[in-house]
């Protein structure tokens, strides 16, 4: 049985909490019963915070039955009969029958699609009773497996489209095995029950069946009496009595020893009389195989490297129940027995009972005890669990030790510089810990408090042996957020095994916490050597060193081998922002009142974007940036952002983590940033770079040209470099600066609308992009829908058929910034047509792309693993990892996965090569042709490199062993060492032959090992006569003497040196291999970029072919001499709405700015009206039509086919939207203010080539004010800006005002009204959803009120009031008309007759 010394062994314990106190019950002190009267299955009385509770036997069960079920003297058949007698009736507690598809869950494992069916041998599918009822299922797996699961862990399966299966749902999982299982379950779900039962093919014994008496328990723990305790338990028991006397020795011992413990199933079955131990498995995200080591502290050894609450270090004993190392639950301690003759503490009787010292007369378990049994199972999800429900946790009224510390209570804390919380410079990330408190702590806990004082805002995962421990406030967080379990004691303490780090750290990070990983950076042997080298080592020296190796936040995740892989394709950006007032005077830009410096980085790929730009009072460009590159974490300077910027951040970035850094010390200025970049040597390749050449090209342009050292910021780049400085500082704090900055992957960020500025006259220019700001992306639901914030029902969901993660990211970029250049748009459309024309190669390419991993992130990870900067002085290079083999295998698997991905690229090129010459698209030819070819190919030739890496080492051996042994010719250092070894061996053999001839004895051989190798072993008879003088006697053996010579010593020294060089080369081989691979990063990344473009084009082709209804190729027409932009859509449909509630989607025609449009009411034919005034009934489809137009323009300028019969238009430079009604409560902006702010941005930035979609402007204020504002805006857009505009309104007076304007045409959504009369309840309105010319006479608002179930009485009252308003308005209009007529001197009766008729009607 393995033993392991951990920090648990030496934590001091305070007496139990007062809330747990109380006198022990009579059962706890009752005299033990006779051995014959106890059954191993009988329950144990709950005592205080007892870690292991036993399940109560069902009532009215004969004792002989219980005994028979566990006694080793009963046969298997007898036990099966007993088990059958306990089977519950199916109708009592289970709603499932054989053939049902369900979600099932084994404790400690994720939810898994399963099939209910009868046990293959017992012919039953239910066992147990009540809470112990289990159901038999087969898991959809490859190969299929089966097992008994608790009924409470069986839920109805509702299909892949269910809400619970989507991201954020209970059953969601990104693991490919579960995804495949769900697909199989969906296929089975569609079959009949009989067909499903044919899928039940698994007959292998499930894990619980290895022990026949374990069939009806959720988590079964059995204890035998004293006679059944194993020998090791007795040894551990006897070791307790020696602990008090060995306390001094513990101070000098080293830390953990870990020995694997393996137990065969046969041994498990034969040990049924021994105490069964609970196993809860924590599944590792990084590796299928997990650690088999058990958490078993050594009973006889200890260490002063301890963490404790600082009190009473002697009342500690070892846990006597072993737990699996992968379980998040560790067995709590029991109190040590006092010294002989000493009185026991009052609470000892209620707390000192261990699971192996069961009372002879058990008491029944209370309901509260049973409910707490679930705390020992791995959590179903990471939802918060009440602390009081966990084993070893105090009651709701208890107080942890750290909560009693006065200096730690809120309001009394001080930061590292002893500033109080009210101080404006207070640093909440540090903490002042009194020296007198720290001096009382054990060395391990002293180190923990030192780290916590520097990282108060970070949850510290503190490495102790093979486990990560959490203490005090961090343990409280882990228990509540991760479902871990407290250890017993008055101070909060929890933990989990090393292999589960990725799972638990990611769960906390996604919830917004910072996680600090603290590793041991020396072994116990290294510690002992250090202490021996120290003159006077203290107890604080006798502790292994620990260092912070990583701080993980939501914006700095790199997904290393410890962290696991990302299940998301989207980028998570860390944004650093600095603001300054815009310059005044001659250099001022009209309309711009502030400037921003930004730096944002995706740490999973190491790609930095740095820029500086001026912005308007609405922060339009800042809003656009955070919409296109959504940050998950934002860093600002304390006191720097203005109030307006803070409002924008509250409204647009409410879900992002925001952190303020101190000016100067943390948020560096531009000069300090350049100085640090030069001193740290992030971008140097080995030797010193030339002056000023240490920066990447993107940053070199931000440095003053007059400074050859590159330490002076250039003009208009101070804010950008300062933002970069904040980013570098934060990455340094998180210990990822070296691996990310050394990639040198920097780009200059320029806002999309800045690049879109064309020459005077507003002409579209080459390289210009369609500008979609954050408001437009939200209103049109391009990336996320407005209801749930996910991508369901969005344009991105419709178009995204990409097979690769990097293709998905590129598609999102194309969606946020479509093209404007007609030639570039046409070239993409040619590419889509070219791919449609070769269906065979296209299908093969799609299948190949499905095999490609996320190569962008893999390249970044390989760079990190091979970085010489990180390998030299990073704490991770010194960390002692007990799962090093697992991590090495993961590194090799990632590397080989990258190689396989690039080999797929080569295969893809071979598939499409015959078709490339026939393509019309220049873009498609470039990305599928090799560099140096006549087609201006962009794809690098990787064949030689891939062939070289394929022959570098034995890949299968490396994958299995986690060790890379390079083949000859690949690693020069390794090859030279091997050559020297062979040369030395040859020299030794040659020397041996010479000595044999010299001594005339063939029996002379080499003998020895290690440093004593190559001793000449000479027969004693020969040695006495012929031994030369230079022979030095080293050792003797009966009949032989062994000699060394100076020549042998020289050869041995050469051999040892060569072997050391060989071992050093092997040890660093993996890093140097990754480094050599990364040296060609530009070529690897260029290949990824080409395939990403291909993947997006294939996605657009897939949509263009599979879209429902007619799909057409857009025609983009642009003539610089044409003054009037136009848009003509025939039979167009909304791309994201396939069906309406009434049937198929109704296609519509929309024509703006084209000759030939007719307004039926005003008779203006052949007019080029740029503004289309849209009216219609409520719920008639006006907003849908406007969104449809905007989305089709975006799709067309992306280079995709659109759902329409025809689509012709001139390029659009920007799409503006003012749709829907919503406020920004986080920014303190009302609904009407939001409307006017968006309208103001439109009026300020719209050009003749823009597309403006305005929906019911002015409804947020009084009718007259709203009408007036709407009228003025329509007039400005139609007559002055002259941009293409769709303006919907219910202000019918507005329609009358523009009914005769040549710049405005009228259209409405048609409807059919039956029984139109004065009573609105009699009217029947049918929406036709057809857009036709002319104005709608009414809005039919009372129909919408009736559909919304407004009471009929209120509708009638409202209708009467509406009639009064209409009469008043009509009377006022007639009065104005009469007054205007009488002002005319030529007024006569004929002119008055129409007015008089209107008066008669009223």
mmCIF file of N, CA and C in Angstrom, residues 13-18 311-312 315 335 347 401 489-490:
data_model
loop_
_atom_site.group_PDB
_atom_site.id
_atom_site.type_symbol
_atom_site.label_atom_id
_atom_site.label_comp_id
_atom_site.label_asym_id
_atom_site.label_seq_id
_atom_site.Cartn_x
_atom_site.Cartn_y
_atom_site.Cartn_z
ATOM 1 N N UNK A 13 -4.250 21.893 14.224
ATOM 2 C CA UNK A 13 -5.700 21.908 14.317
ATOM 3 C C UNK A 13 -6.137 22.646 15.561
ATOM 4 N N UNK A 14 -7.109 23.511 15.385
ATOM 5 C CA UNK A 14 -7.745 24.139 16.529
ATOM 6 C C UNK A 14 -8.804 23.198 17.052
ATOM 7 N N UNK A 15 -9.247 23.402 18.302
ATOM 8 C CA UNK A 15 -10.360 22.578 18.787
ATOM 9 C C UNK A 15 -11.566 22.787 17.904
ATOM 10 N N UNK A 16 -12.506 21.841 17.902
ATOM 11 C CA UNK A 16 -13.680 21.961 17.051
ATOM 12 C C UNK A 16 -14.421 23.256 17.313
ATOM 13 N N UNK A 17 -15.119 23.729 16.261
ATOM 14 C CA UNK A 17 -15.876 24.976 16.384
ATOM 15 C C UNK A 17 -16.960 24.844 17.438
ATOM 16 N N UNK A 18 -17.247 26.002 18.015
ATOM 17 C CA UNK A 18 -18.247 25.986 19.083
ATOM 18 C C UNK A 18 -19.599 25.548 18.592
ATOM 19 N N UNK A 311 -1.604 27.426 15.322
ATOM 20 C CA UNK A 311 -1.838 27.053 16.709
ATOM 21 C C UNK A 311 -1.691 25.551 16.865
ATOM 22 N N UNK A 312 -1.163 25.126 17.993
ATOM 23 C CA UNK A 312 -1.173 23.746 18.458
ATOM 24 C C UNK A 312 -0.765 22.751 17.377
ATOM 25 N N UNK A 315 -1.549 18.227 17.898
ATOM 26 C CA UNK A 315 -2.771 17.413 17.874
ATOM 27 C C UNK A 315 -3.177 17.100 16.452
ATOM 28 N N UNK A 335 -8.968 13.502 15.236
ATOM 29 C CA UNK A 335 -8.125 14.014 16.313
ATOM 30 C C UNK A 335 -7.197 12.913 16.849
ATOM 31 N N UNK A 347 -14.827 16.969 23.838
ATOM 32 C CA UNK A 347 -15.506 16.613 22.592
ATOM 33 C C UNK A 347 -14.863 15.417 21.918
ATOM 34 N N UNK A 401 -11.365 30.307 11.061
ATOM 35 C CA UNK A 401 -10.293 31.009 11.755
ATOM 36 C C UNK A 401 -9.921 32.316 11.070
ATOM 37 N N UNK A 489 -11.592 20.630 10.610
ATOM 38 C CA UNK A 489 -10.786 21.578 11.339
ATOM 39 C C UNK A 489 -11.469 22.926 11.391
ATOM 40 N N UNK A 490 -10.900 23.815 12.158
ATOM 41 C CA UNK A 490 -11.502 25.126 12.350
ATOM 42 C C UNK A 490 -11.023 26.136 11.326
#
